[in-house]
Amino acid sequence: MSLLYTLAAAAGAPRHLNPVKLFMDADFVVQLVMAGLILSSVWVWMIILSFSLRSGAIRKRCDAYERAFWKTKDIDAFQAEWEGRDTPSARVAAAGLAEWRASARRDLDGTRQRLSLAMDGAIAQEGEHLSERLNFLATVGSVAPFVGLFGTVWGIMNSFFQIGQQQNSSLAVVAPGISEALFATAIGLFAAIPAVIAYNRFSHRVDQLEARLQRFADRLQASFSRDLEGQ
């Protein structure tokens, strides 16, 4: 950062806002606020990238699994083949099959209820597992603007303090400090806006996955019910 600051200073009076110079000239507290917001923004974009790649891969694996599931003749071999892959549909089916094998099947209604509970629990667990990192997006989206505002308020307070110290209220004295302070709010918004958009979008994807798994579980339970009625 010191090298960037030296280069910026050597260029003379900037004709446009220089983010590096604004950061380096800011008060230490404002610098801490900016640094925290920048790190949060980087982490937000890492979550956005990783979640996008992961959710796309999961959707493709679920498509392949469900297409093959209804065609297989040997369910045990098929489940063994998919074991270890990150496929929510396979884990929901495994929960239903485990309960099916454990049930005595003398009480048909009780068996149906236990099958439903087992697969519903697996669906809820899959949704929680996929969305566990989305809480950070929600936190940044709601908190980052206020953190940036705190940096702005602190910077403006420091600017007024400098006015009192120098006994000079000219724009040349006030403007730099206020610009540095407002830059903290800009960084806060830069971190918050993508986080809010990504959180809403990814929450919708999680809801879509849960709905998809629920349809798969309903179809599987209907298959189990037909087998129960045929016994």
PDB file of C-alpha atoms in Angstrom:
ATOM      1  CA  MET A   1       0.000   0.000   0.000  1.00  0.00           C
ATOM      2  CA  SER A   2       2.877   2.416   0.762  1.00  0.00           C
ATOM      3  CA  LEU A   3       4.250   1.890  -2.753  1.00  0.00           C
ATOM      4  CA  LEU A   4       0.859   2.657  -4.276  1.00  0.00           C
ATOM      5  CA  TYR A   5       0.596   5.743  -2.128  1.00  0.00           C
ATOM      6  CA  THR A   6       4.040   6.948  -3.239  1.00  0.00           C
ATOM      7  CA  LEU A   7       3.105   6.494  -6.883  1.00  0.00           C
ATOM      8  CA  ALA A   8      -0.154   8.324  -6.364  1.00  0.00           C
ATOM      9  CA  ALA A   9       1.579  11.233  -4.643  1.00  0.00           C
ATOM     10  CA  ALA A  10       4.240  11.438  -7.334  1.00  0.00           C
ATOM     11  CA  ALA A  11       1.556  11.871  -9.976  1.00  0.00           C
ATOM     12  CA  GLY A  12       0.699  15.276  -8.550  1.00  0.00           C
ATOM     13  CA  ALA A  13      -2.763  16.597  -7.817  1.00  0.00           C
ATOM     14  CA  PRO A  14      -5.284  14.019  -9.034  1.00  0.00           C
ATOM     15  CA  ARG A  15      -7.963  15.031 -11.468  1.00  0.00           C
ATOM     16  CA  HIS A  16     -10.200  12.205 -10.271  1.00  0.00           C
ATOM     17  CA  LEU A  17     -10.788  10.487  -6.977  1.00  0.00           C
ATOM     18  CA  ASN A  18      -7.894   8.234  -6.040  1.00  0.00           C
ATOM     19  CA  PRO A  19      -9.150   5.364  -3.840  1.00  0.00           C
ATOM     20  CA  VAL A  20      -5.655   4.451  -2.647  1.00  0.00           C
ATOM     21  CA  LYS A  21      -4.883   8.026  -1.613  1.00  0.00           C
ATOM     22  CA  LEU A  22      -8.250   8.344   0.106  1.00  0.00           C
ATOM     23  CA  PHE A  23      -7.495   5.204   2.093  1.00  0.00           C
ATOM     24  CA  MET A  24      -3.941   6.187   3.011  1.00  0.00           C
ATOM     25  CA  ASP A  25      -4.911   9.725   4.073  1.00  0.00           C
ATOM     26  CA  ALA A  26      -7.857   8.602   6.191  1.00  0.00           C
ATOM     27  CA  ASP A  27      -7.860   8.440   9.986  1.00  0.00           C
ATOM     28  CA  PHE A  28      -6.664   5.152  11.521  1.00  0.00           C
ATOM     29  CA  VAL A  29     -10.175   4.234  12.694  1.00  0.00           C
ATOM     30  CA  VAL A  30     -11.602   4.914   9.250  1.00  0.00           C
ATOM     31  CA  GLN A  31      -8.824   2.821   7.723  1.00  0.00           C
ATOM     32  CA  LEU A  32      -9.790  -0.092   9.986  1.00  0.00           C
ATOM     33  CA  VAL A  33     -13.417   0.255   8.909  1.00  0.00           C
ATOM     34  CA  MET A  34     -12.444   0.338   5.234  1.00  0.00           C
ATOM     35  CA  ALA A  35     -10.109  -2.651   5.572  1.00  0.00           C
ATOM     36  CA  GLY A  36     -12.805  -4.691   7.317  1.00  0.00           C
ATOM     37  CA  LEU A  37     -15.343  -3.838   4.649  1.00  0.00           C
ATOM     38  CA  ILE A  38     -12.909  -4.672   1.843  1.00  0.00           C
ATOM     39  CA  LEU A  39     -12.157  -8.077   3.412  1.00  0.00           C
ATOM     40  CA  SER A  40     -15.894  -8.692   3.830  1.00  0.00           C
ATOM     41  CA  SER A  41     -16.469  -7.812   0.178  1.00  0.00           C
ATOM     42  CA  VAL A  42     -13.749 -10.233  -0.932  1.00  0.00           C
ATOM     43  CA  TRP A  43     -15.293 -13.004   1.190  1.00  0.00           C
ATOM     44  CA  VAL A  44     -18.748 -12.203  -0.215  1.00  0.00           C
ATOM     45  CA  TRP A  45     -17.508 -12.657  -3.779  1.00  0.00           C
ATOM     46  CA  MET A  46     -15.771 -15.909  -2.835  1.00  0.00           C
ATOM     47  CA  ILE A  47     -19.070 -17.230  -1.441  1.00  0.00           C
ATOM     48  CA  ILE A  48     -20.922 -16.059  -4.553  1.00  0.00           C
ATOM     49  CA  LEU A  49     -18.479 -17.857  -6.850  1.00  0.00           C
ATOM     50  CA  SER A  50     -18.280 -21.075  -4.817  1.00  0.00           C
ATOM     51  CA  PHE A  51     -22.050 -21.299  -4.269  1.00  0.00           C
ATOM     52  CA  SER A  52     -22.778 -20.709  -7.961  1.00  0.00           C
ATOM     53  CA  LEU A  53     -20.407 -23.488  -9.003  1.00  0.00           C
ATOM     54  CA  ARG A  54     -21.596 -25.875  -6.309  1.00  0.00           C
ATOM     55  CA  SER A  55     -25.316 -25.346  -6.841  1.00  0.00           C
ATOM     56  CA  GLY A  56     -24.927 -25.840 -10.587  1.00  0.00           C
ATOM     57  CA  ALA A  57     -22.995 -29.080 -10.077  1.00  0.00           C
ATOM     58  CA  ILE A  58     -25.551 -30.346  -7.546  1.00  0.00           C
ATOM     59  CA  ARG A  59     -28.424 -29.656  -9.929  1.00  0.00           C
ATOM     60  CA  LYS A  60     -26.720 -31.637 -12.690  1.00  0.00           C
ATOM     61  CA  ARG A  61     -25.969 -34.587 -10.381  1.00  0.00           C
ATOM     62  CA  CYS A  62     -29.546 -34.631  -9.107  1.00  0.00           C
ATOM     63  CA  ASP A  63     -30.811 -34.672 -12.694  1.00  0.00           C
ATOM     64  CA  ALA A  64     -28.569 -37.609 -13.574  1.00  0.00           C
ATOM     65  CA  TYR A  65     -29.384 -39.495 -10.363  1.00  0.00           C
ATOM     66  CA  GLU A  66     -33.145 -39.151 -10.588  1.00  0.00           C
ATOM     67  CA  ARG A  67     -33.246 -40.143 -14.259  1.00  0.00           C
ATOM     68  CA  ALA A  68     -31.235 -43.281 -13.525  1.00  0.00           C
ATOM     69  CA  PHE A  69     -32.999 -44.067 -10.231  1.00  0.00           C
ATOM     70  CA  TRP A  70     -36.356 -44.896 -11.808  1.00  0.00           C
ATOM     71  CA  LYS A  71     -34.738 -47.117 -14.414  1.00  0.00           C
ATOM     72  CA  THR A  72     -32.483 -49.190 -12.173  1.00  0.00           C
ATOM     73  CA  LYS A  73     -33.234 -52.842 -11.428  1.00  0.00           C
ATOM     74  CA  ASP A  74     -30.739 -53.313  -8.579  1.00  0.00           C
ATOM     75  CA  ILE A  75     -31.348 -50.496  -6.108  1.00  0.00           C
ATOM     76  CA  ASP A  76     -28.592 -51.586  -3.693  1.00  0.00           C
ATOM     77  CA  ALA A  77     -25.915 -51.618  -6.389  1.00  0.00           C
ATOM     78  CA  PHE A  78     -27.196 -48.318  -7.715  1.00  0.00           C
ATOM     79  CA  GLN A  79     -27.023 -46.664  -4.280  1.00  0.00           C
ATOM     80  CA  ALA A  80     -23.525 -48.050  -3.732  1.00  0.00           C
ATOM     81  CA  GLU A  81     -22.460 -46.532  -7.042  1.00  0.00           C
ATOM     82  CA  TRP A  82     -23.652 -43.066  -5.998  1.00  0.00           C
ATOM     83  CA  GLU A  83     -22.410 -43.261  -2.411  1.00  0.00           C
ATOM     84  CA  GLY A  84     -19.860 -40.597  -1.587  1.00  0.00           C
ATOM     85  CA  ARG A  85     -21.021 -38.149  -4.242  1.00  0.00           C
ATOM     86  CA  ASP A  86     -22.505 -34.826  -3.222  1.00  0.00           C
ATOM     87  CA  THR A  87     -25.992 -35.690  -4.474  1.00  0.00           C
ATOM     88  CA  PRO A  88     -28.919 -34.592  -2.254  1.00  0.00           C
ATOM     89  CA  SER A  89     -31.410 -36.797  -4.104  1.00  0.00           C
ATOM     90  CA  ALA A  90     -29.299 -39.867  -3.335  1.00  0.00           C
ATOM     91  CA  ARG A  91     -29.231 -39.031   0.380  1.00  0.00           C
ATOM     92  CA  VAL A  92     -32.989 -38.474   0.470  1.00  0.00           C
ATOM     93  CA  ALA A  93     -33.536 -41.825  -1.237  1.00  0.00           C
ATOM     94  CA  ALA A  94     -31.087 -43.476   1.170  1.00  0.00           C
ATOM     95  CA  ALA A  95     -33.052 -42.124   4.148  1.00  0.00           C
ATOM     96  CA  GLY A  96     -36.300 -43.492   2.700  1.00  0.00           C
ATOM     97  CA  LEU A  97     -34.770 -46.880   1.864  1.00  0.00           C
ATOM     98  CA  ALA A  98     -33.236 -47.187   5.331  1.00  0.00           C
ATOM     99  CA  GLU A  99     -36.606 -46.546   6.977  1.00  0.00           C
ATOM    100  CA  TRP A 100     -38.303 -48.921   4.526  1.00  0.00           C
ATOM    101  CA  ARG A 101     -35.957 -51.752   5.477  1.00  0.00           C
ATOM    102  CA  ALA A 102     -36.234 -51.013   9.199  1.00  0.00           C
ATOM    103  CA  SER A 103     -40.048 -50.963   9.231  1.00  0.00           C
ATOM    104  CA  ALA A 104     -41.972 -54.086  10.217  1.00  0.00           C
ATOM    105  CA  ARG A 105     -44.764 -52.978   7.813  1.00  0.00           C
ATOM    106  CA  ARG A 106     -47.565 -54.353   9.965  1.00  0.00           C
ATOM    107  CA  ASP A 107     -48.946 -50.847  10.515  1.00  0.00           C
ATOM    108  CA  LEU A 108     -49.348 -49.399   7.026  1.00  0.00           C
ATOM    109  CA  ASP A 109     -50.242 -45.867   8.137  1.00  0.00           C
ATOM    110  CA  GLY A 110     -47.402 -45.820  10.665  1.00  0.00           C
ATOM    111  CA  THR A 111     -44.945 -46.997   8.027  1.00  0.00           C
ATOM    112  CA  ARG A 112     -46.057 -44.279   5.625  1.00  0.00           C
ATOM    113  CA  GLN A 113     -45.665 -41.628   8.315  1.00  0.00           C
ATOM    114  CA  ARG A 114     -42.193 -42.837   9.259  1.00  0.00           C
ATOM    115  CA  LEU A 115     -41.130 -42.864   5.610  1.00  0.00           C
ATOM    116  CA  SER A 116     -42.401 -39.321   5.194  1.00  0.00           C
ATOM    117  CA  LEU A 117     -40.650 -38.125   8.347  1.00  0.00           C
ATOM    118  CA  ALA A 118     -37.365 -39.765   7.366  1.00  0.00           C
ATOM    119  CA  MET A 119     -37.288 -38.190   3.911  1.00  0.00           C
ATOM    120  CA  ASP A 120     -38.595 -34.806   5.095  1.00  0.00           C
ATOM    121  CA  GLY A 121     -35.809 -34.740   7.667  1.00  0.00           C
ATOM    122  CA  ALA A 122     -33.238 -35.530   4.977  1.00  0.00           C
ATOM    123  CA  ILE A 123     -34.631 -32.742   2.775  1.00  0.00           C
ATOM    124  CA  ALA A 124     -34.426 -30.214   5.617  1.00  0.00           C
ATOM    125  CA  GLN A 125     -30.853 -31.281   6.348  1.00  0.00           C
ATOM    126  CA  GLU A 126     -29.868 -30.847   2.711  1.00  0.00           C
ATOM    127  CA  GLY A 127     -31.352 -27.347   2.653  1.00  0.00           C
ATOM    128  CA  GLU A 128     -29.523 -26.373   5.843  1.00  0.00           C
ATOM    129  CA  HIS A 129     -26.252 -27.810   4.561  1.00  0.00           C
ATOM    130  CA  LEU A 130     -26.449 -25.912   1.276  1.00  0.00           C
ATOM    131  CA  SER A 131     -27.446 -22.593   2.845  1.00  0.00           C
ATOM    132  CA  GLU A 132     -25.087 -22.615   5.839  1.00  0.00           C
ATOM    133  CA  ARG A 133     -22.758 -19.975   4.319  1.00  0.00           C
ATOM    134  CA  LEU A 134     -25.564 -17.724   3.127  1.00  0.00           C
ATOM    135  CA  ASN A 135     -25.958 -16.253   6.609  1.00  0.00           C
ATOM    136  CA  PHE A 136     -22.731 -14.338   6.045  1.00  0.00           C
ATOM    137  CA  LEU A 137     -24.236 -12.724   2.949  1.00  0.00           C
ATOM    138  CA  ALA A 138     -27.288 -11.672   4.929  1.00  0.00           C
ATOM    139  CA  THR A 139     -25.108 -10.278   7.712  1.00  0.00           C
ATOM    140  CA  VAL A 140     -22.916  -8.266   5.351  1.00  0.00           C
ATOM    141  CA  GLY A 141     -25.940  -7.027   3.426  1.00  0.00           C
ATOM    142  CA  SER A 142     -27.596  -5.665   6.547  1.00  0.00           C
ATOM    143  CA  VAL A 143     -24.567  -4.532   8.580  1.00  0.00           C
ATOM    144  CA  ALA A 144     -22.015  -3.258   6.037  1.00  0.00           C
ATOM    145  CA  PRO A 145     -23.843   0.055   5.254  1.00  0.00           C
ATOM    146  CA  PHE A 146     -23.971   0.891   8.963  1.00  0.00           C
ATOM    147  CA  VAL A 147     -20.315   0.003   9.462  1.00  0.00           C
ATOM    148  CA  GLY A 148     -19.457   2.256   6.530  1.00  0.00           C
ATOM    149  CA  LEU A 149     -21.660   4.970   8.030  1.00  0.00           C
ATOM    150  CA  PHE A 150     -19.776   4.651  11.307  1.00  0.00           C
ATOM    151  CA  GLY A 151     -16.518   5.258   9.422  1.00  0.00           C
ATOM    152  CA  THR A 152     -18.094   8.266   7.707  1.00  0.00           C
ATOM    153  CA  VAL A 153     -19.327   9.780  10.967  1.00  0.00           C
ATOM    154  CA  TRP A 154     -15.949   9.244  12.604  1.00  0.00           C
ATOM    155  CA  GLY A 155     -14.151  10.804   9.632  1.00  0.00           C
ATOM    156  CA  ILE A 156     -16.431  13.859   9.617  1.00  0.00           C
ATOM    157  CA  MET A 157     -15.934  14.279  13.358  1.00  0.00           C
ATOM    158  CA  ASN A 158     -12.187  14.189  12.763  1.00  0.00           C
ATOM    159  CA  SER A 159     -12.546  16.783   9.996  1.00  0.00           C
ATOM    160  CA  PHE A 160     -14.356  19.166  12.321  1.00  0.00           C
ATOM    161  CA  PHE A 161     -11.672  18.563  14.919  1.00  0.00           C
ATOM    162  CA  GLN A 162      -9.039  19.565  12.372  1.00  0.00           C
ATOM    163  CA  ILE A 163     -11.031  22.737  11.605  1.00  0.00           C
ATOM    164  CA  GLY A 164     -10.895  23.633  15.281  1.00  0.00           C
ATOM    165  CA  GLN A 165      -7.206  22.892  15.520  1.00  0.00           C
ATOM    166  CA  GLN A 166      -6.255  24.946  12.447  1.00  0.00           C
ATOM    167  CA  GLN A 167      -8.807  27.727  13.047  1.00  0.00           C
ATOM    168  CA  ASN A 168      -9.642  27.498   9.367  1.00  0.00           C
ATOM    169  CA  SER A 169     -12.999  26.447   7.906  1.00  0.00           C
ATOM    170  CA  SER A 170     -12.086  26.778   4.249  1.00  0.00           C
ATOM    171  CA  LEU A 171     -13.156  24.104   1.785  1.00  0.00           C
ATOM    172  CA  ALA A 172      -9.533  23.086   1.255  1.00  0.00           C
ATOM    173  CA  VAL A 173      -9.325  22.044   4.906  1.00  0.00           C
ATOM    174  CA  VAL A 174     -12.726  20.370   5.166  1.00  0.00           C
ATOM    175  CA  ALA A 175     -13.074  18.644   1.790  1.00  0.00           C
ATOM    176  CA  PRO A 176     -10.269  16.037   1.993  1.00  0.00           C
ATOM    177  CA  GLY A 177     -11.408  14.667   5.344  1.00  0.00           C
ATOM    178  CA  ILE A 178     -15.045  14.516   4.282  1.00  0.00           C
ATOM    179  CA  SER A 179     -14.098  12.768   1.025  1.00  0.00           C
ATOM    180  CA  GLU A 180     -12.154  10.137   2.966  1.00  0.00           C
ATOM    181  CA  ALA A 181     -15.076   9.709   5.358  1.00  0.00           C
ATOM    182  CA  LEU A 182     -17.651   9.320   2.599  1.00  0.00           C
ATOM    183  CA  PHE A 183     -15.397   6.766   0.920  1.00  0.00           C
ATOM    184  CA  ALA A 184     -16.076   4.447   3.893  1.00  0.00           C
ATOM    185  CA  THR A 185     -19.813   4.555   3.168  1.00  0.00           C
ATOM    186  CA  ALA A 186     -19.137   3.865  -0.510  1.00  0.00           C
ATOM    187  CA  ILE A 187     -17.127   0.755   0.390  1.00  0.00           C
ATOM    188  CA  GLY A 188     -19.903  -0.345   2.743  1.00  0.00           C
ATOM    189  CA  LEU A 189     -22.434  -0.120  -0.068  1.00  0.00           C
ATOM    190  CA  PHE A 190     -20.020  -1.872  -2.441  1.00  0.00           C
ATOM    191  CA  ALA A 191     -19.925  -4.806  -0.009  1.00  0.00           C
ATOM    192  CA  ALA A 192     -23.630  -4.778   0.884  1.00  0.00           C
ATOM    193  CA  ILE A 193     -25.314  -4.515  -2.516  1.00  0.00           C
ATOM    194  CA  PRO A 194     -23.854  -7.725  -4.050  1.00  0.00           C
ATOM    195  CA  ALA A 195     -24.397  -9.538  -0.749  1.00  0.00           C
ATOM    196  CA  VAL A 196     -28.110  -8.682  -0.669  1.00  0.00           C
ATOM    197  CA  ILE A 197     -28.646  -9.574  -4.328  1.00  0.00           C
ATOM    198  CA  ALA A 198     -26.736 -12.858  -3.972  1.00  0.00           C
ATOM    199  CA  TYR A 199     -28.528 -13.795  -0.739  1.00  0.00           C
ATOM    200  CA  ASN A 200     -31.962 -13.340  -2.300  1.00  0.00           C
ATOM    201  CA  ARG A 201     -30.969 -15.224  -5.438  1.00  0.00           C
ATOM    202  CA  PHE A 202     -29.290 -18.102  -3.628  1.00  0.00           C
ATOM    203  CA  SER A 203     -32.090 -18.419  -1.089  1.00  0.00           C
ATOM    204  CA  HIS A 204     -34.427 -18.898  -4.024  1.00  0.00           C
ATOM    205  CA  ARG A 205     -32.139 -21.622  -5.392  1.00  0.00           C
ATOM    206  CA  VAL A 206     -32.174 -23.403  -2.026  1.00  0.00           C
ATOM    207  CA  ASP A 207     -35.972 -23.223  -1.989  1.00  0.00           C
ATOM    208  CA  GLN A 208     -36.043 -24.642  -5.515  1.00  0.00           C
ATOM    209  CA  LEU A 209     -33.786 -27.525  -4.483  1.00  0.00           C
ATOM    210  CA  GLU A 210     -35.943 -28.327  -1.451  1.00  0.00           C
ATOM    211  CA  ALA A 211     -39.076 -28.274  -3.611  1.00  0.00           C
ATOM    212  CA  ARG A 212     -37.398 -30.558  -6.116  1.00  0.00           C
ATOM    213  CA  LEU A 213     -36.309 -32.990  -3.404  1.00  0.00           C
ATOM    214  CA  GLN A 214     -39.816 -32.929  -1.946  1.00  0.00           C
ATOM    215  CA  ARG A 215     -41.304 -33.925  -5.303  1.00  0.00           C
ATOM    216  CA  PHE A 216     -38.783 -36.736  -5.589  1.00  0.00           C
ATOM    217  CA  ALA A 217     -39.582 -37.883  -2.040  1.00  0.00           C
ATOM    218  CA  ASP A 218     -43.327 -37.792  -2.743  1.00  0.00           C
ATOM    219  CA  ARG A 219     -42.869 -39.934  -5.816  1.00  0.00           C
ATOM    220  CA  LEU A 220     -40.679 -42.370  -3.897  1.00  0.00           C
ATOM    221  CA  GLN A 221     -43.194 -42.567  -1.067  1.00  0.00           C
ATOM    222  CA  ALA A 222     -45.969 -43.272  -3.565  1.00  0.00           C
ATOM    223  CA  SER A 223     -43.875 -46.175  -4.854  1.00  0.00           C
ATOM    224  CA  PHE A 224     -43.418 -47.466  -1.312  1.00  0.00           C
ATOM    225  CA  SER A 225     -47.153 -47.136  -0.669  1.00  0.00           C
ATOM    226  CA  ARG A 226     -47.972 -49.260  -3.718  1.00  0.00           C
ATOM    227  CA  ASP A 227     -45.597 -51.943  -2.465  1.00  0.00           C
ATOM    228  CA  LEU A 228     -47.245 -51.812   0.989  1.00  0.00           C
ATOM    229  CA  GLU A 229     -50.706 -52.210  -0.476  1.00  0.00           C
ATOM    230  CA  GLY A 230     -49.538 -55.154  -2.577  1.00  0.00           C
ATOM    231  CA  GLN A 231     -48.229 -57.078   0.429  1.00  0.00           C
TER     232      GLN A 231
END
